[in-house]
mmCIF file of C-alpha atoms in Angstrom:
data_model
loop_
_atom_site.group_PDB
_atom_site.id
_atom_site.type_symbol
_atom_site.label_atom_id
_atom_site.label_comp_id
_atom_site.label_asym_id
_atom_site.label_seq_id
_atom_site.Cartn_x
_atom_site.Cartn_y
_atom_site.Cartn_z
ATOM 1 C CA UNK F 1 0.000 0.000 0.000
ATOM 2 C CA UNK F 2 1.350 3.913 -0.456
ATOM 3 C CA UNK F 3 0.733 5.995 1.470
ATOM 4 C CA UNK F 4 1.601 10.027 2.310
ATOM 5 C CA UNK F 5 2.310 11.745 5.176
ATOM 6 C CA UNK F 6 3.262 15.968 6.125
ATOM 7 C CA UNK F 7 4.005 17.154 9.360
ATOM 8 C CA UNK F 8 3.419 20.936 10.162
ATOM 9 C CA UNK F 9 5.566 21.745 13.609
ATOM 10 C CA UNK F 10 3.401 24.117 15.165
ATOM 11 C CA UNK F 11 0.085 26.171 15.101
ATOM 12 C CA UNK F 12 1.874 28.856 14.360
ATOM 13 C CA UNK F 13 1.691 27.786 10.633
ATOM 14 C CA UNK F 14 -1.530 28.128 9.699
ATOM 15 C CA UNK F 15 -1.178 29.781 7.136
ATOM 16 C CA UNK F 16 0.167 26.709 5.311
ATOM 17 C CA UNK F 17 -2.170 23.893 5.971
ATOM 18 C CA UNK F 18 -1.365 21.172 3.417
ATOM 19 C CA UNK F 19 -3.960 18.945 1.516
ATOM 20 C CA UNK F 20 -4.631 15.853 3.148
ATOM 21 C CA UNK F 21 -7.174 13.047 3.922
ATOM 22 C CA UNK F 22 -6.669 13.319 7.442
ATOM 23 C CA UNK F 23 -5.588 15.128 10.132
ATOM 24 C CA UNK F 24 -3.942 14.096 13.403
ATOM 25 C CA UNK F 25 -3.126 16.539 15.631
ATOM 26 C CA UNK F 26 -0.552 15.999 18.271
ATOM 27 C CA UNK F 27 -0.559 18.260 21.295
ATOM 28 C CA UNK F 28 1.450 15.872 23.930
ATOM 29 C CA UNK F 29 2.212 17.978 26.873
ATOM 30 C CA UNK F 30 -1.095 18.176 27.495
ATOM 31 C CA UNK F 31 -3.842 18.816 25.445
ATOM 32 C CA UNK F 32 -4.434 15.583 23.734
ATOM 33 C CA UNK F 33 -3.471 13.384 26.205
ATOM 34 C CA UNK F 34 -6.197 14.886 28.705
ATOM 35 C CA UNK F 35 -8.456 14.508 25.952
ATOM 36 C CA UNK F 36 -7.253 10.871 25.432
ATOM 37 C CA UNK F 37 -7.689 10.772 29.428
ATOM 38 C CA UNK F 38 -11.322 11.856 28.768
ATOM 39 C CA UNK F 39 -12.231 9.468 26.898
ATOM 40 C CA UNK F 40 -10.574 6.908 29.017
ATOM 41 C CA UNK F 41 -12.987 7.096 31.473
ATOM 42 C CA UNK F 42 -16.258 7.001 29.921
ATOM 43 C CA UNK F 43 -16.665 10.827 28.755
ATOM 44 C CA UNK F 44 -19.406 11.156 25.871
ATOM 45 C CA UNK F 45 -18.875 14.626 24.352
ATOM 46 C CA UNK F 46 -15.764 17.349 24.433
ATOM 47 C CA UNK F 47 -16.043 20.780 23.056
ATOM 48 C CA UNK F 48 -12.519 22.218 22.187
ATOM 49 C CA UNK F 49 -12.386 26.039 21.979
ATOM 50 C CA UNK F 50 -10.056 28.564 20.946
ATOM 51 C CA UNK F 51 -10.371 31.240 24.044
ATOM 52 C CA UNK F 52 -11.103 31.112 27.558
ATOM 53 C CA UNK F 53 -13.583 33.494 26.511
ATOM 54 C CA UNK F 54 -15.363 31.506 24.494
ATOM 55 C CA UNK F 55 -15.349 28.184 26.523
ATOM 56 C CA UNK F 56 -17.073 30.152 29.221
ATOM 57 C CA UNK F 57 -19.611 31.171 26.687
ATOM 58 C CA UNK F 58 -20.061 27.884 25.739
ATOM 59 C CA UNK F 59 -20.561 26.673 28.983
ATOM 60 C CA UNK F 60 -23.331 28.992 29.949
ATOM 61 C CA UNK F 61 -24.996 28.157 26.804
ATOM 62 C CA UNK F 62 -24.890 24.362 27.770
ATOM 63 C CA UNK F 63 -26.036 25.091 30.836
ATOM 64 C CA UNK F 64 -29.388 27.065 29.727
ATOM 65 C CA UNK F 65 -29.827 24.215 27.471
ATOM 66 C CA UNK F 66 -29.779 21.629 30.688
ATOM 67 C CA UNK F 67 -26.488 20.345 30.017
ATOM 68 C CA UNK F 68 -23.744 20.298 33.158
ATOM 69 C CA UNK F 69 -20.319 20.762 31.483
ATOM 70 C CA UNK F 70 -17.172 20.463 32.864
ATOM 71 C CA UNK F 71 -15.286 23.663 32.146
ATOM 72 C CA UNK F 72 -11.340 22.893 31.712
ATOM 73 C CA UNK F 73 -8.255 24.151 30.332
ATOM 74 C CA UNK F 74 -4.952 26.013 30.486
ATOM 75 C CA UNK F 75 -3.499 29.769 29.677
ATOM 76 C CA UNK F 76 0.444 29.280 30.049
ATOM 77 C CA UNK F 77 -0.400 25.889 31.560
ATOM 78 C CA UNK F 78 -2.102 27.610 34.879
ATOM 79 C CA UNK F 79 -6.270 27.113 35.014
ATOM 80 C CA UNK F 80 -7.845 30.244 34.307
ATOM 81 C CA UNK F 81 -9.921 31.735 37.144
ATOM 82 C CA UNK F 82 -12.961 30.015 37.196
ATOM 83 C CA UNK F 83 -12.299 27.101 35.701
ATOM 84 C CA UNK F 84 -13.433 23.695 37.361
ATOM 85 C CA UNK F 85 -9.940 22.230 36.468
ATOM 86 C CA UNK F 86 -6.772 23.007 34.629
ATOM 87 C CA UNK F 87 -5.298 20.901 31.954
ATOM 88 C CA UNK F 88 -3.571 17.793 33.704
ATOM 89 C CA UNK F 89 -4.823 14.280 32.756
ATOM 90 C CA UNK F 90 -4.296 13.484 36.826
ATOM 91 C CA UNK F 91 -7.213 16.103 37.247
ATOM 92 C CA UNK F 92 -9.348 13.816 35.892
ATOM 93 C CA UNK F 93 -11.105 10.682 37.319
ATOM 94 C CA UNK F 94 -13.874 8.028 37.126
ATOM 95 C CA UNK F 95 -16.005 10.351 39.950
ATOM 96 C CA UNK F 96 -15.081 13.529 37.936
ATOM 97 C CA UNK F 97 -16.295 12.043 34.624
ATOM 98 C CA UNK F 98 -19.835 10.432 35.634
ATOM 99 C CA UNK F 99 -20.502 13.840 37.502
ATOM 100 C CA UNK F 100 -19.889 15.436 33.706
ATOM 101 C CA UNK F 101 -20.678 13.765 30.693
ATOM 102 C CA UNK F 102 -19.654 16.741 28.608
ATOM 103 C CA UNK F 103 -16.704 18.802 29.025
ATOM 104 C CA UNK F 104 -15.733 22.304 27.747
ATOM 105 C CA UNK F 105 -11.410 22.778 26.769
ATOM 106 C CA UNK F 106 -10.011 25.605 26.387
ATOM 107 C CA UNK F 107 -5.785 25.637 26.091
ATOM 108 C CA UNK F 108 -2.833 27.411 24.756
ATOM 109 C CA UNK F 109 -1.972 25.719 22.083
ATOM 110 C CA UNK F 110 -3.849 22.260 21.273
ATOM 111 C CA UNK F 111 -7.467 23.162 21.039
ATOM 112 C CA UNK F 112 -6.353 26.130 19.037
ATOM 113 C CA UNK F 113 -4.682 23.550 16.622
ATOM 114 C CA UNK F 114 -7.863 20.931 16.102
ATOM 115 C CA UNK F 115 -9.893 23.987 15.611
ATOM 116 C CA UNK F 116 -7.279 25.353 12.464
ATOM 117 C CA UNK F 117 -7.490 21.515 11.174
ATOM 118 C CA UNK F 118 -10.847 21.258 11.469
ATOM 119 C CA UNK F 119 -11.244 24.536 9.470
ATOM 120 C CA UNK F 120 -9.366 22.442 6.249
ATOM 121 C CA UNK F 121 -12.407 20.662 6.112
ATOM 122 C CA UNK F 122 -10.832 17.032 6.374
ATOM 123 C CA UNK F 123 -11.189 14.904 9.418
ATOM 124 C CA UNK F 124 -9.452 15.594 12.607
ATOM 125 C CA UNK F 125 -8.472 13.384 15.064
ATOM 126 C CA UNK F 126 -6.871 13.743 18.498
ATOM 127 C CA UNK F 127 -3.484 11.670 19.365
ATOM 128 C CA UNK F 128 -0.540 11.313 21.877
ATOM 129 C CA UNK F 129 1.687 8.466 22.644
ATOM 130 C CA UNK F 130 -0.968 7.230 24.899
ATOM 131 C CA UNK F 131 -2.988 6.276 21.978
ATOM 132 C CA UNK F 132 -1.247 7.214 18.651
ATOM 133 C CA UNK F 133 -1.307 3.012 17.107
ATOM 134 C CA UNK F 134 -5.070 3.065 17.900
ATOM 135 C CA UNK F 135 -5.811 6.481 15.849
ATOM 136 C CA UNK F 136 -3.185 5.296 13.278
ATOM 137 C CA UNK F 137 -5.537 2.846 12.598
ATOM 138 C CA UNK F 138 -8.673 4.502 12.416
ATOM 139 C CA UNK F 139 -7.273 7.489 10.132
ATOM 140 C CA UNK F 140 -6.447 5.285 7.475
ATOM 141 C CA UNK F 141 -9.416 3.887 7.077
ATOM 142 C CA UNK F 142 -10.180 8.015 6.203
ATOM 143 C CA UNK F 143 -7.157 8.220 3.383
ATOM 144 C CA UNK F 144 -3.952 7.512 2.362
ATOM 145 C CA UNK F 145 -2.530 11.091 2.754
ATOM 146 C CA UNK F 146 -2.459 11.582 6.709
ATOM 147 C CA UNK F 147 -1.121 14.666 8.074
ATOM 148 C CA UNK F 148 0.429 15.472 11.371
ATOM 149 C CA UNK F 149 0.020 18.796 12.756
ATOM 150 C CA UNK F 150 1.715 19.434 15.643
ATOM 151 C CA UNK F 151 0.240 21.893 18.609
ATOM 152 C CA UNK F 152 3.988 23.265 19.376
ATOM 153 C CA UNK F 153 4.485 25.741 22.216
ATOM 154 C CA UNK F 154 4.363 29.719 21.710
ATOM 155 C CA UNK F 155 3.101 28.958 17.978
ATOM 156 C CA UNK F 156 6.654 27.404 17.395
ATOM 157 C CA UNK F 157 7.687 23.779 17.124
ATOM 158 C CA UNK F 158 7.980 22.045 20.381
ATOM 159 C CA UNK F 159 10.376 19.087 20.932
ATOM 160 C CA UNK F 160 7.795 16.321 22.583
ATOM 161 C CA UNK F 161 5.197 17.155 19.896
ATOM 162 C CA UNK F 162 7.613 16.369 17.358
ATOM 163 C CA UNK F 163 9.004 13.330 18.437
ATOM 164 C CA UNK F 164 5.605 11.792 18.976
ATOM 165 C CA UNK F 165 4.762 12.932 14.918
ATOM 166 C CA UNK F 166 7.893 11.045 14.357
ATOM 167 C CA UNK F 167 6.708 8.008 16.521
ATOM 168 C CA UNK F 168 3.142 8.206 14.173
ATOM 169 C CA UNK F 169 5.288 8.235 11.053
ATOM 170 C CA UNK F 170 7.440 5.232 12.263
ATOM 171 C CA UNK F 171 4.519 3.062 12.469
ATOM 172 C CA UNK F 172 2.591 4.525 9.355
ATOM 173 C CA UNK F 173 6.391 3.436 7.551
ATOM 174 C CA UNK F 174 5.592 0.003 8.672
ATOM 175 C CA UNK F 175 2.511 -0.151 6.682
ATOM 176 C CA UNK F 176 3.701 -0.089 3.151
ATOM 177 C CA UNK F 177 5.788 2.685 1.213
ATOM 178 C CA UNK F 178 5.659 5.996 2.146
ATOM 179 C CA UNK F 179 6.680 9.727 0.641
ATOM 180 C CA UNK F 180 7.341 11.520 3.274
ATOM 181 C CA UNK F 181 8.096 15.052 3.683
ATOM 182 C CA UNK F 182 11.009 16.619 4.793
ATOM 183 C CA UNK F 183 9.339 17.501 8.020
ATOM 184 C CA UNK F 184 8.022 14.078 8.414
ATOM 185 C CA UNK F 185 11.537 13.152 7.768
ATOM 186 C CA UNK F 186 13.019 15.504 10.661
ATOM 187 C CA UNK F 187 10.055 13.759 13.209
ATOM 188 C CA UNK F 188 11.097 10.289 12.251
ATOM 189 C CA UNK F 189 14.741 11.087 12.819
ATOM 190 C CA UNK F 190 13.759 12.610 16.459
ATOM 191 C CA UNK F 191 11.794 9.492 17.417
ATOM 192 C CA UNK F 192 14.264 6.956 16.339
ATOM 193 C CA UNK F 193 16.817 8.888 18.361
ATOM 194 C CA UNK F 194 14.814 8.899 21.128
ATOM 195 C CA UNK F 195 17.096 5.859 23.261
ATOM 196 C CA UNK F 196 15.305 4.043 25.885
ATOM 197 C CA UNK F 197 13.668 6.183 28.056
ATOM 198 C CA UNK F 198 11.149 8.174 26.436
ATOM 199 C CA UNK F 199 10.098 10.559 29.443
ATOM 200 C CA UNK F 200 13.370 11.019 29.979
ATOM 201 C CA UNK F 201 14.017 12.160 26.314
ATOM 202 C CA UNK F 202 10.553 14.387 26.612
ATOM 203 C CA UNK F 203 11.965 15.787 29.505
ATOM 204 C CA UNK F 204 14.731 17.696 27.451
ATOM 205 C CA UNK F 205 11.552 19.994 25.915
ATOM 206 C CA UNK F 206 11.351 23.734 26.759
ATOM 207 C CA UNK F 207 7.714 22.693 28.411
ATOM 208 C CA UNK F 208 8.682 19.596 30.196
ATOM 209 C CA UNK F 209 11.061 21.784 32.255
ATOM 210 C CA UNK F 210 8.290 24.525 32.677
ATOM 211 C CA UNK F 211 5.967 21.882 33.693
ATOM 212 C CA UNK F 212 7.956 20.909 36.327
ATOM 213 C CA UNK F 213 9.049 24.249 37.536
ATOM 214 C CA UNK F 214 5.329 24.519 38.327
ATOM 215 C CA UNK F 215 4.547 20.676 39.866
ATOM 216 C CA UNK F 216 3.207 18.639 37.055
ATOM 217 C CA UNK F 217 5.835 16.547 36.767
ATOM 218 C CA UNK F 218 3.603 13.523 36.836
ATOM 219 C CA UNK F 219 2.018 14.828 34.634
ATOM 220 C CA UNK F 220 4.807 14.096 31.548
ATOM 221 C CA UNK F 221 5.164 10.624 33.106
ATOM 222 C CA UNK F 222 1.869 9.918 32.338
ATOM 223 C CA UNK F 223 2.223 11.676 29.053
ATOM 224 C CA UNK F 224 4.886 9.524 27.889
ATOM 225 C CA UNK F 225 3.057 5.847 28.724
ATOM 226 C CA UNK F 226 2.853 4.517 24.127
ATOM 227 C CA UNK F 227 0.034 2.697 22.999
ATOM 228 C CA UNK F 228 -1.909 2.427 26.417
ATOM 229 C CA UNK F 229 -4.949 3.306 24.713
ATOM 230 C CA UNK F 230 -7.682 2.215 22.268
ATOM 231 C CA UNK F 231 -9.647 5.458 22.797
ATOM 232 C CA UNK F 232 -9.604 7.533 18.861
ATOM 233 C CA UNK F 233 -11.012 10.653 19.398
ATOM 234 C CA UNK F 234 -12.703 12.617 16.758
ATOM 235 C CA UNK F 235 -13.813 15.931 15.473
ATOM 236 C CA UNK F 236 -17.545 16.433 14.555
ATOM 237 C CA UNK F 237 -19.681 19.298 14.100
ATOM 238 C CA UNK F 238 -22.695 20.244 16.470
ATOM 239 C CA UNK F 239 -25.086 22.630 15.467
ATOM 240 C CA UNK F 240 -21.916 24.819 13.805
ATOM 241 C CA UNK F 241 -19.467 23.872 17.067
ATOM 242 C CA UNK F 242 -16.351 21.318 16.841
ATOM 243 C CA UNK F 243 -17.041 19.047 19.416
ATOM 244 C CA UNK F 244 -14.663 15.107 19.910
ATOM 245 C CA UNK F 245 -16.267 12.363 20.465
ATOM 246 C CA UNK F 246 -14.866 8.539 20.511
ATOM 247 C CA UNK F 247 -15.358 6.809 17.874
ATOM 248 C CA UNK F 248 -17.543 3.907 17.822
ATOM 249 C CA UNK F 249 -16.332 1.067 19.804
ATOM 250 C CA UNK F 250 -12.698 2.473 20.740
ATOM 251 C CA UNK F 251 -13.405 4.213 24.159
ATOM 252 C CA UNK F 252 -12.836 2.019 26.947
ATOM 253 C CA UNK F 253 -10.160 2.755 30.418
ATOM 254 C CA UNK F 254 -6.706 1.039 29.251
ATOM 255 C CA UNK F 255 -5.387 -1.943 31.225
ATOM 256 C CA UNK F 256 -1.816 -2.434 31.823
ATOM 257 C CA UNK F 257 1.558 -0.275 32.347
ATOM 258 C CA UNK F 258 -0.235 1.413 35.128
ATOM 259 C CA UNK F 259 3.133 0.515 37.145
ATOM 260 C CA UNK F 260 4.874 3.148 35.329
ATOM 261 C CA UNK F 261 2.990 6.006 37.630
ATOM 262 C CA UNK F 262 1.829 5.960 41.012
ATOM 263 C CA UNK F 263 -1.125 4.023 40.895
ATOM 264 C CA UNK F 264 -2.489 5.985 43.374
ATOM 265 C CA UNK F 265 -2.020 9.443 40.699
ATOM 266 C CA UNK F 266 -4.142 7.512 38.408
ATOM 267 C CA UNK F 267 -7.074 6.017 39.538
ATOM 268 C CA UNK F 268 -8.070 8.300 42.692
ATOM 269 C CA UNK F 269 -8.207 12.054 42.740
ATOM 270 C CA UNK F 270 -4.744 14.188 42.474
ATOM 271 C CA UNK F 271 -3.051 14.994 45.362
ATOM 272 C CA UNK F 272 -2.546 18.488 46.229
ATOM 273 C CA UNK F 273 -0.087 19.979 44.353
ATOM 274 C CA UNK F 274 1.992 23.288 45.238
ATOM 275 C CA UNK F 275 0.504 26.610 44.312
ATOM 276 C CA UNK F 276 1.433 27.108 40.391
ATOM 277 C CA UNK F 277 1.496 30.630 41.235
ATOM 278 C CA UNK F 278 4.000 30.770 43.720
ATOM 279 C CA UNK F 279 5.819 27.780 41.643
ATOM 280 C CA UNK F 280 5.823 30.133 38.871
ATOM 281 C CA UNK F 281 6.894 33.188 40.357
ATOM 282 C CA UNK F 282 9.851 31.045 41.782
ATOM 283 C CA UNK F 283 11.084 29.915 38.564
ATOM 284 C CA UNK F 284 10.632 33.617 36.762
ATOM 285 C CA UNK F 285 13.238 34.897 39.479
ATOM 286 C CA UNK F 286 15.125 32.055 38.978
ATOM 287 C CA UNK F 287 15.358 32.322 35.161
ATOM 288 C CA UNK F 288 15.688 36.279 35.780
ATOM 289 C CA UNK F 289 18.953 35.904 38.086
ATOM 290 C CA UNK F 290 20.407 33.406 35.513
ATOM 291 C CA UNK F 291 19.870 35.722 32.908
ATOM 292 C CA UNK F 292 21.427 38.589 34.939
ATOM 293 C CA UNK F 293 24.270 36.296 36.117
ATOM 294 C CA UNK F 294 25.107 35.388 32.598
ATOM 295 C CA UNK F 295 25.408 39.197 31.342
ATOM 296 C CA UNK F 296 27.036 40.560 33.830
#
């Protein structure tokens, strides 16, 4: 079989959207794996949205329409007053999700991205390394020309979104002949470079370190768990709004690996973590002394 793959490093490029069959957009650290997350444990309907703005609209609308959404997401990975949680997967659990069956998302970078694929008119789906084999799958049953576009950080190419394009591309390689593009070229290169611990190689990304500066480490532990997943998320419209649902017959909680995370940071609710303010404000005087340090 031949098939075609382009990978587009960041949001930031939307001005060039290539023609494709499919999109899969990649937003690992954290966007899409929440969403994966989401679907994990038995959620029905996501709506992704571009603005905090707009996802408390949204929500208000749901909510005069009878609906009780969770509202989520991120601006500069902190959750936006307001919000019922932020954008870590370990936010989310079983009791969280029955309480919800629809959730509202609102991030920097990765709903921002599904909404610029969706506007190409081809399908969209939603993948990390928790799940990218399973939407693999599914997206080439949509095409032979599958396209990877990357959420990136600051509307720039980010390192773990990358490698995970490359890790898509690896397997889509094993399928039959491929044309790849030099950018698809670049990802596979990162991926097959990646050694033998993969959270460890994540952890080299600009937002890895961030995310750690202001306690989610777990979170990239978590992020970095390939192929624990069958859940394929995917873009529909309702009533004129992008909203992810599973598809049919690929949402169910994975089994397995759990050992490589606390067990306890997965199944129960998330322990408290320190203040992301104060984290934050730590690391921007750190950062600001090196800086200082280094041109004096």
């Amino acid at each position: 079989m031949h098939y075609e793959a382009d990978v587009v490093f960041s949001c930031g490029e939307d001005n060039y959207l290539p023609s494709v069959d499919v999109w899969i957009v990649i937003d690992v650290l954290r966007a899409t794996t929440v969403i994966t997350r989401w679907f994990e444990l038995g959620g029905i309907e996501l709506y992704p949205v571009r603005t905090t703005d707009d996802a408390r609209n949204l929500v208000h609308e749901l909510k005069e329409r009878g609906s009780s959404p969770l509202l989520m997401g991120e601006v500069n990975g902190i959750p936006p007053e307001g919000f019922d949680l932020g954008n870590s997967p370990l936010d989310l659990n079983y009791d969280v999700i029955q309480s919800h069956y629809c959730g509202v998302m609102s991030t920097t970078n990765g709903t921002v991205a599904l909404t610029q694929a969706a506007s190409t008119g081809s399908p969209v789906l939603a993948a990390s390394f928790r799940n990218y084999a399973a939407v693999l799958d599914y997206a080439l049953t949509l095409g032979h020309r599958v396209g990877l576009l990357c959420s990136g950080r600051k509307r720039r190419p980010s390192w773990e979104d990358t490698v995970c394009a490359g890790a898509v591309i690896e397997e889509l390689n094993s399928r039959g002949e491929l044309l790849m593009t030099d950018s698809a070229k670049i990802s596979l290169s990162m991926w097959q470079n990646r050694g033998d611990d993969l959270t460890a190689y994540v952890k080299k990304s600009e937002h890895a370190v961030y995310l750690e500066q202001i306690g989610y480490n777990d979170d990239i532990y978590f992020s970095c768990l390939p192929n624990v997943s069958t859940v394929v998320p995917m873009l529909a419209n309702d009533k004129g709004r992008n909203i992810l649902r599973s598809v049919s017959g690929s949402a169910r909680a994975y089994t397995g690996n759990e050992h490589a995370i606390k067990p306890e940071a997965i199944h129960s609710a998330p322990t408290q973590k320190p203040d992301p303010f104060e984290e934050l404000l730590k690391y921007t005087k750190k950062t600001f002394i090196a800086s200082k340090e280094v041109n004096q």
